[in-house]
Amino acid sequence: MKTVLMVAEKPSLAQSIAKILSRGSMSSHKGLNGTCSVHEYTGTFAGQAVRFKMTSVCGHVMTLDFLGKYNKWDKVDPAELFSQAPTEKKEANPKLNMVKFLQVEGRGCDYIVLWLDCDKEGENICFEVLDAVLPVMNQAHGGEKTVFRARFSSITDTDICNAMARLGEPDHNEALSVDARQELDLRIGCAFTRFQTKYFQGKYGNLDSSLISFGPCQTPTLGFCVERHDKIQSFKPETYWVLQAKVNTDKDRSLLLDWDRVRVFDREIAQMFLNMTKLEKEAQVEATSRKEKAKQRPLALNTVEMLRVASSSLGMGPQHAMQTAERLYTQGYISYPRTETTHYPENFDLKGPLRQQANHPAWADTVKRLLAEGINRPRKGHDAGDHPPITPMRSATEAELGSEAWRLYEYITRHFIATVSYDCKYLQSSISFRIGPEHFCCTGKTVISPGFTEIMPWQSVPLEESLPTCQRGDTFAVSEMKMLEKQTSPPDYLTEAELITLMEKHGIGTDASIPVHINNICQRNYVVVESGRRLKPTNLGIVLVHGYYKIDAELVLPTIRSAVEKQLNLIAQGKADYRQVLGHTLDVFKRKFHYFVDSIAGMDELMEVSFSPLAATGKPLSRCGKCHRFMKYIQAKPSRLHCSHCDETYTLPQNGTIKLYKELRCPLDDFELVLWSSGSRGKSYPLCPYCSNHPPFRDMKKGMGCNECTHPTCQHSLSMLGIGQCVECESGVLVLDPTSGPKWKVACNKCNVVAHCFENAHRVRVSADTCSACEAALLDVDFNKAKSPLPGDETQHTGCVFCDPIFQELVELKHAASCHPMHRGGPGRRQGRGRARGRRPTGKPSARRPKDKMSALAAYFV
């Protein structure tokens, strides 16, 4: 029996699709990476009985990066990144072992069906999967087709079964367009980012951003925000005057009339018009009109409109909204949320999704009436040829989804029902008046049929007072005539919704990447999100954009990126050559980069006005080992130490606190040590500022602290404080934190595992002796007599933290919560791993595998 391998983009998606195709009769087990499951069942494929294996990836399998030295900022000139620097595809998440996992599952398979998301990124992932799987699959005979692509827009029985019945092929051109975008963004972004980060962070101390990044899409996005800021700053209010009249329609009612001239900017002229009308006692009706008008139902929902509404009405940032929509999609509640299309195909079953909502307590009456009376065909929108508009696929409640997801789902559902509802109809009445020589008017609206506004009440026609019935020549008494003084007001800062509109209009990013670019300018501290989700640029964001304008406006204007996006779309359509587009675009930006470097003084002049030089920033903290003067600690991101006498800057670990470490000095360079800490329950370790930036030993890397230093005799080093190999990560060593008493801690020097131990112990030291069972270093522990947990009123004990039964009761495993997720250890490892210690002064090798069974403590760690 032949085997068909099927691969989806996410584990939850694979499970849903397999459940539909197997009709629930499948067996499941975890794959070797512990994250992706494999679902197996038997069925029919290409007219023969086969065994199906359904599994998934977790997004992109591979990522593009530079090779070797080109990944190190200090080793190469950023200009080399445009052409000379070689790139490679490497695993996007090495911990998942995705390539090996795919090869294990694909070995011996005869066919492969790709169920990746049906967009350009999905097509690109198709070929990443194929690169891993095809070499280990059974070879086809006689030109037999073995690679298939499933295209679907929702996780419903009908859509999935139809996709399986109409399999196609993956689109290589669309995959190439993604490859081109990835390489352009990598080379251009890294070159500009490395240069300007090193240049400005080496001069200024209060930039408050760890990275001064540039992106071909990110920078024009920031440019829109700063452009609005500049308009606000340069705005000069103007005073203007309006006439306002009030007439009585009967004893209890009056009407406010609007002046036909609207406003004048000369007070004397306004006063003249007031003088001409204020003595008039009556307002004569000049004309009346009554027209029936319609407010159109909305177009079908696409990604950009969903993000706009989520930001402006639901208070959800674009990236959060996109993540929520993707979760709703993978759970089968909505159709694919990444689409540019606002037009339903003629053969789209509109009644099917509508029937799903017929019993929903919030809109059942509206839906049942539509089904009974007949739905209205949605308006003709734009067909981008990708996916149908975003549509609810099954009914859900707030209790089922949770409040955040429910709010987005509710909007999507109401929008869909509105698209098949009827237009809102209302009667608009207007009356024109003459008071002396001047003309005034008033209007009113009365709803005839609410139509779609019944399901979208926030779109309803505002209630207005009905106008009196009158005809030409009728008169009304003027009860008030006055002149009002007003001022023009500046525009407000851009909302996220307005920014999304501008990005779509100018072709900056795609429906999938727009949220990422907006999130990036927030994360880089270029803009801050204020109330109403308005984006206010920071000083850094403003200076950067003004600097780009001063040097080369095309770096920040949307025109050049828009042109690049058009070229990438031509690659996707097979109308442009991948290599030619890549080469031409890189050549253009390489020339711009060289000009930018030569002209950086222009941006620097703007920086000088807004930011303080390094020497004038920070507070004295520790002594320099070269000049023995105090270095200043600069707390603003990225935190660092600066010696103004030597004009040297030393980077420090981020996302923690830094303080002087007992005025102790490094034995290698005489620099005073500092202590980095992530909090009372997290990790802390000492480090030498010089060694951390200039590793003294071959096996050390830049940024390492004393807990990774292999100095054989220094009292702060791994050699003296290391205990044994971390049981959660591959390469880490558990190191005693000598500063943590009396609440002692042992922490991994690679991942975020922290073991709290020996509370209230007077002293804890790492012994030179090792455990006979696992070769971990023994610990000498002294307790206060009054608080000793040791049996028989003992106060001292020496033992192995892994194997000693007395110590096992005194250790509590934690994870350092404040540690960045990328530094966290992977899932627990299987039993039987060795526990290594760092280099010992005796020169012992790393620990061998422990005895047959694990200690209770080691089992608890795992």
Short mmCIF file of C-alpha atoms in Angstrom, two decimals, residues 168-476:
data_model
loop_
_atom_site.label_atom_id
_atom_site.label_comp_id
_atom_site.label_asym_id
_atom_site.label_seq_id
_atom_site.Cartn_x
_atom_site.Cartn_y
_atom_site.Cartn_z
CA GLY A 168 -3.27 21.42 -8.27
CA GLU A 169 0.45 22.27 -8.19
CA PRO A 170 2.43 24.72 -6.03
CA ASP A 171 3.20 28.05 -7.72
CA HIS A 172 6.97 28.47 -8.08
CA ASN A 173 6.72 32.08 -9.26
CA GLU A 174 4.86 33.18 -6.12
CA ALA A 175 7.46 31.39 -4.00
CA LEU A 176 10.25 33.22 -5.87
CA SER A 177 8.63 36.60 -5.20
CA VAL A 178 8.80 35.85 -1.46
CA ASP A 179 12.45 34.79 -1.79
CA ALA A 180 13.18 38.09 -3.52
CA ARG A 181 11.40 40.13 -0.83
CA GLN A 182 13.24 38.26 1.93
CA GLU A 183 16.65 38.86 0.35
CA LEU A 184 15.97 42.53 -0.38
CA ASP A 185 14.74 43.20 3.15
CA LEU A 186 17.67 41.32 4.68
CA ARG A 187 20.44 43.00 2.66
CA ILE A 188 19.01 46.53 2.57
CA GLY A 189 17.69 46.52 6.14
CA CYS A 190 20.85 45.07 7.71
CA ALA A 191 23.23 47.39 5.84
CA PHE A 192 21.43 50.62 6.81
CA THR A 193 20.57 49.38 10.33
CA ARG A 194 24.12 48.30 11.19
CA PHE A 195 25.66 51.52 9.94
CA GLN A 196 23.30 53.99 11.60
CA THR A 197 23.06 51.99 14.85
CA LYS A 198 26.84 51.86 15.30
CA TYR A 199 27.27 55.47 14.23
CA PHE A 200 24.65 57.06 16.47
CA GLN A 201 24.87 54.78 19.50
CA GLY A 202 28.59 55.43 19.55
CA LYS A 203 27.92 59.17 19.86
CA TYR A 204 24.67 59.66 21.83
CA GLY A 205 23.59 58.27 25.16
CA ASN A 206 19.86 58.93 25.40
CA LEU A 207 18.46 57.57 22.13
CA ASP A 208 16.45 55.03 24.19
CA SER A 209 16.37 52.41 21.44
CA SER A 210 18.48 49.28 21.30
CA LEU A 211 18.45 49.32 17.50
CA ILE A 212 18.31 52.26 15.08
CA SER A 213 16.69 50.16 12.40
CA PHE A 214 15.89 50.87 8.77
CA GLY A 215 13.46 48.89 6.67
CA PRO A 216 12.30 49.41 3.07
CA CYS A 217 8.68 49.23 4.31
CA GLN A 218 9.16 50.21 7.95
CA THR A 219 10.77 53.57 7.18
CA PRO A 220 8.06 54.89 4.80
CA THR A 221 5.51 53.75 7.41
CA LEU A 222 7.26 55.94 9.97
CA GLY A 223 7.43 58.69 7.34
CA PHE A 224 3.61 58.91 7.19
CA CYS A 225 3.45 59.43 10.98
CA VAL A 226 6.14 62.13 10.98
CA GLU A 227 4.57 63.88 7.99
CA ARG A 228 1.34 64.28 9.99
CA HIS A 229 3.37 65.46 13.02
CA ASP A 230 5.04 68.13 10.87
CA LYS A 231 1.66 69.36 9.63
CA ILE A 232 0.48 69.68 13.23
CA GLN A 233 3.62 71.57 14.28
CA SER A 234 3.52 73.96 11.32
CA PHE A 235 -0.20 74.59 11.60
CA LYS A 236 -1.18 78.18 12.30
CA PRO A 237 -4.80 78.62 13.40
CA GLU A 238 -6.89 81.18 11.55
CA THR A 239 -9.85 83.03 13.02
CA TYR A 240 -13.09 83.03 11.08
CA TRP A 241 -16.69 84.14 11.67
CA VAL A 242 -20.06 82.59 10.93
CA LEU A 243 -23.64 83.84 11.14
CA GLN A 244 -26.12 81.69 13.01
CA ALA A 245 -29.86 82.23 12.86
CA LYS A 246 -32.63 80.68 14.92
CA VAL A 247 -36.30 80.67 13.84
CA ASN A 248 -39.42 79.62 15.71
CA THR A 249 -41.60 76.98 14.03
CA ASP A 250 -44.25 77.01 16.78
CA LYS A 251 -44.47 77.95 20.45
CA ASP A 252 -42.17 75.15 21.72
CA ARG A 253 -39.88 74.45 18.80
CA SER A 254 -37.12 76.30 17.02
CA LEU A 255 -34.71 75.57 14.19
CA LEU A 256 -31.01 76.45 13.91
CA LEU A 257 -30.17 77.61 10.38
CA ASP A 258 -26.81 77.21 8.62
CA TRP A 259 -25.40 80.15 6.66
CA ASP A 260 -25.01 79.48 2.93
CA ARG A 261 -21.69 81.38 2.88
CA VAL A 262 -20.48 78.97 5.60
CA ARG A 263 -17.77 81.30 6.98
CA VAL A 264 -15.73 84.45 6.27
CA PHE A 265 -12.22 85.27 7.46
CA ASP A 266 -12.69 89.04 7.76
CA ARG A 267 -14.44 90.26 10.91
CA GLU A 268 -15.56 93.54 9.35
CA ILE A 269 -17.26 91.75 6.46
CA ALA A 270 -18.94 89.34 8.89
CA GLN A 271 -20.13 92.32 10.94
CA MET A 272 -21.51 93.92 7.79
CA PHE A 273 -23.58 90.80 7.01
CA LEU A 274 -24.80 90.70 10.61
CA ASN A 275 -25.89 94.35 10.42
CA MET A 276 -27.80 93.59 7.21
CA THR A 277 -29.78 90.76 8.84
CA LYS A 278 -30.10 91.39 12.56
CA LEU A 279 -33.00 93.81 12.25
CA GLU A 280 -35.05 91.38 10.15
CA LYS A 281 -38.02 89.91 12.03
CA GLU A 282 -38.95 87.13 9.60
CA ALA A 283 -37.28 84.37 7.62
CA GLN A 284 -38.98 83.62 4.30
CA VAL A 285 -39.01 80.11 2.82
CA GLU A 286 -37.32 80.21 -0.61
CA ALA A 287 -37.49 76.51 -1.46
CA THR A 288 -38.19 73.09 0.00
CA SER A 289 -37.10 69.62 -1.10
CA ARG A 290 -37.72 66.03 -0.04
CA LYS A 291 -35.57 63.28 -1.55
CA GLU A 292 -35.38 59.59 -0.81
CA LYS A 293 -31.75 58.53 -0.44
CA ALA A 294 -29.93 55.30 0.31
CA LYS A 295 -26.90 54.53 2.47
CA GLN A 296 -25.13 51.62 0.81
CA ARG A 297 -24.42 48.38 2.63
CA PRO A 298 -20.68 47.70 3.06
CA LEU A 299 -18.50 45.88 0.57
CA ALA A 300 -17.48 42.37 1.56
CA LEU A 301 -14.72 42.33 4.18
CA ASN A 302 -11.03 42.09 3.31
CA THR A 303 -7.97 42.11 5.58
CA VAL A 304 -7.18 45.82 5.45
CA GLU A 305 -10.75 46.85 6.31
CA MET A 306 -10.84 44.33 9.17
CA LEU A 307 -7.59 45.76 10.60
CA ARG A 308 -8.89 49.33 10.23
CA VAL A 309 -12.10 48.60 12.11
CA ALA A 310 -10.31 46.50 14.75
CA SER A 311 -8.08 49.47 15.55
CA SER A 312 -10.60 52.31 15.31
CA SER A 313 -13.66 50.62 16.84
CA LEU A 314 -12.45 47.61 18.84
CA GLY A 315 -9.24 49.13 20.25
CA MET A 316 -7.13 46.20 18.94
CA GLY A 317 -3.71 46.85 17.44
CA PRO A 318 -3.23 45.52 13.88
CA GLN A 319 -0.84 42.74 14.87
CA HIS A 320 -3.03 41.58 17.75
CA ALA A 321 -6.10 41.68 15.49
CA MET A 322 -4.30 39.62 12.83
CA GLN A 323 -3.18 37.01 15.36
CA THR A 324 -6.73 36.77 16.74
CA ALA A 325 -8.18 36.38 13.23
CA GLU A 326 -5.67 33.63 12.40
CA ARG A 327 -6.66 31.78 15.56
CA LEU A 328 -10.36 32.05 14.62
CA TYR A 329 -9.48 30.70 11.16
CA THR A 330 -7.50 27.68 12.39
CA GLN A 331 -10.36 26.86 14.77
CA GLY A 332 -12.79 26.89 11.84
CA TYR A 333 -14.87 29.93 12.86
CA ILE A 334 -13.98 32.21 9.91
CA SER A 335 -12.55 31.85 6.42
CA TYR A 336 -8.93 32.68 5.56
CA PRO A 337 -8.23 36.15 7.02
CA ARG A 338 -5.56 37.27 4.56
CA THR A 339 -7.28 38.50 1.43
CA GLU A 340 -7.38 41.63 -0.70
CA THR A 341 -10.69 40.68 -2.32
CA THR A 342 -13.98 42.47 -1.57
CA HIS A 343 -16.11 40.60 -4.13
CA TYR A 344 -17.83 37.22 -3.70
CA PRO A 345 -17.61 34.88 -6.72
CA GLU A 346 -20.92 34.25 -8.49
CA ASN A 347 -20.92 30.60 -7.38
CA PHE A 348 -20.15 31.36 -3.71
CA ASP A 349 -22.74 29.80 -1.37
CA LEU A 350 -23.87 32.83 0.63
CA LYS A 351 -26.82 31.08 2.24
CA GLY A 352 -24.67 28.34 3.80
CA PRO A 353 -22.73 30.64 6.19
CA LEU A 354 -25.93 32.64 6.80
CA ARG A 355 -27.86 29.51 7.90
CA GLN A 356 -25.09 28.83 10.43
CA GLN A 357 -26.14 32.05 12.20
CA ALA A 358 -29.92 31.41 12.13
CA ASN A 359 -30.13 30.38 15.78
CA HIS A 360 -27.60 32.79 17.25
CA PRO A 361 -29.23 34.74 20.10
CA ALA A 362 -27.73 38.07 19.03
CA TRP A 363 -28.97 38.19 15.41
CA ALA A 364 -31.25 35.20 14.82
CA ASP A 365 -34.32 37.37 13.99
CA THR A 366 -32.45 39.37 11.34
CA VAL A 367 -30.95 36.27 9.74
CA LYS A 368 -34.24 34.32 9.67
CA ARG A 369 -36.00 37.27 8.04
CA LEU A 370 -33.28 37.52 5.37
CA LEU A 371 -33.51 33.79 4.63
CA ALA A 372 -37.30 33.97 4.44
CA GLU A 373 -37.54 37.14 2.32
CA GLY A 374 -34.47 36.43 0.19
CA ILE A 375 -30.94 37.80 0.57
CA ASN A 376 -29.62 40.76 -1.36
CA ARG A 377 -26.69 40.05 -3.65
CA PRO A 378 -23.52 41.70 -2.19
CA ARG A 379 -22.15 44.79 -3.92
CA LYS A 380 -19.60 44.24 -6.67
CA GLY A 381 -16.19 44.88 -5.18
CA HIS A 382 -12.57 44.25 -6.13
CA ASP A 383 -11.53 40.73 -7.13
CA ALA A 384 -7.80 40.34 -6.41
CA GLY A 385 -7.87 36.68 -7.45
CA ASP A 386 -6.65 35.39 -4.09
CA HIS A 387 -9.27 34.33 -1.50
CA PRO A 388 -12.96 35.11 -1.00
CA PRO A 389 -13.74 37.89 1.49
CA ILE A 390 -13.51 37.11 5.21
CA THR A 391 -16.67 35.19 6.12
CA PRO A 392 -17.95 33.55 9.33
CA MET A 393 -18.08 29.80 8.77
CA ARG A 394 -19.87 28.64 11.92
CA SER A 395 -21.74 30.09 14.84
CA ALA A 396 -19.98 30.91 18.13
CA THR A 397 -20.68 32.59 21.45
CA GLU A 398 -18.59 34.82 23.71
CA ALA A 399 -18.31 32.02 26.27
CA GLU A 400 -16.86 29.79 23.54
CA LEU A 401 -14.30 32.26 22.20
CA GLY A 402 -13.35 34.56 25.09
CA SER A 403 -13.94 38.31 25.11
CA GLU A 404 -11.13 39.41 22.76
CA ALA A 405 -11.74 36.86 20.01
CA TRP A 406 -15.50 37.29 20.39
CA ARG A 407 -15.37 41.03 19.67
CA LEU A 408 -13.54 40.44 16.39
CA TYR A 409 -15.73 37.47 15.46
CA GLU A 410 -18.88 39.49 16.24
CA TYR A 411 -17.75 42.29 13.94
CA ILE A 412 -16.86 39.87 11.10
CA THR A 413 -20.26 38.17 11.42
CA ARG A 414 -22.26 41.40 11.57
CA HIS A 415 -20.32 42.72 8.57
CA PHE A 416 -21.11 39.57 6.56
CA ILE A 417 -24.83 39.71 7.40
CA ALA A 418 -24.81 43.41 6.43
CA THR A 419 -23.32 42.63 2.99
CA VAL A 420 -26.35 40.44 2.12
CA SER A 421 -28.84 42.85 3.69
CA TYR A 422 -30.58 45.75 1.94
CA ASP A 423 -29.43 49.34 1.80
CA CYS A 424 -30.61 51.76 4.46
CA LYS A 425 -33.24 54.10 3.00
CA TYR A 426 -34.07 57.51 4.44
CA LEU A 427 -35.88 60.69 3.49
CA GLN A 428 -33.75 63.82 3.40
CA SER A 429 -35.67 67.10 3.72
CA SER A 430 -34.21 70.56 3.29
CA ILE A 431 -35.62 74.09 3.58
CA SER A 432 -33.92 77.20 2.16
CA PHE A 433 -34.59 80.54 3.92
CA ARG A 434 -33.88 84.18 3.10
CA ILE A 435 -33.31 86.64 5.93
CA GLY A 436 -32.82 90.03 4.40
CA PRO A 437 -30.30 89.64 1.57
CA GLU A 438 -28.67 86.52 3.09
CA HIS A 439 -29.60 82.88 2.54
CA PHE A 440 -29.72 80.12 5.16
CA CYS A 441 -30.80 76.48 5.18
CA CYS A 442 -31.55 73.50 7.41
CA THR A 443 -31.75 69.77 6.69
CA GLY A 444 -33.32 66.76 8.39
CA LYS A 445 -33.32 62.99 7.85
CA THR A 446 -36.05 60.45 8.56
CA VAL A 447 -35.35 56.69 8.27
CA ILE A 448 -37.73 54.82 5.95
CA SER A 449 -36.09 51.36 6.12
CA PRO A 450 -33.08 50.64 8.36
CA GLY A 451 -31.75 47.87 6.07
CA PHE A 452 -28.23 46.77 6.98
CA THR A 453 -28.00 49.29 9.86
CA GLU A 454 -30.23 46.97 11.86
CA ILE A 455 -27.31 44.55 12.17
CA MET A 456 -24.65 47.34 12.19
CA PRO A 457 -26.34 49.93 14.43
CA TRP A 458 -23.21 52.09 14.65
CA GLN A 459 -23.70 52.82 10.93
CA SER A 460 -27.29 53.99 11.34
CA VAL A 461 -28.48 57.37 10.09
CA PRO A 462 -28.32 59.76 13.07
CA LEU A 463 -31.68 60.73 14.49
CA GLU A 464 -32.54 64.31 13.58
CA GLU A 465 -35.50 66.47 14.45
CA SER A 466 -38.11 66.35 11.71
CA LEU A 467 -38.58 69.59 9.79
CA PRO A 468 -41.93 71.40 9.75
CA THR A 469 -44.18 71.08 6.73
CA CYS A 470 -44.03 74.32 4.73
CA GLN A 471 -43.93 75.70 1.21
CA ARG A 472 -42.33 78.51 -0.74
CA GLY A 473 -43.38 81.93 0.56
CA ASP A 474 -44.13 80.85 4.14
CA THR A 475 -42.51 82.92 6.87
CA PHE A 476 -41.14 82.12 10.31
#
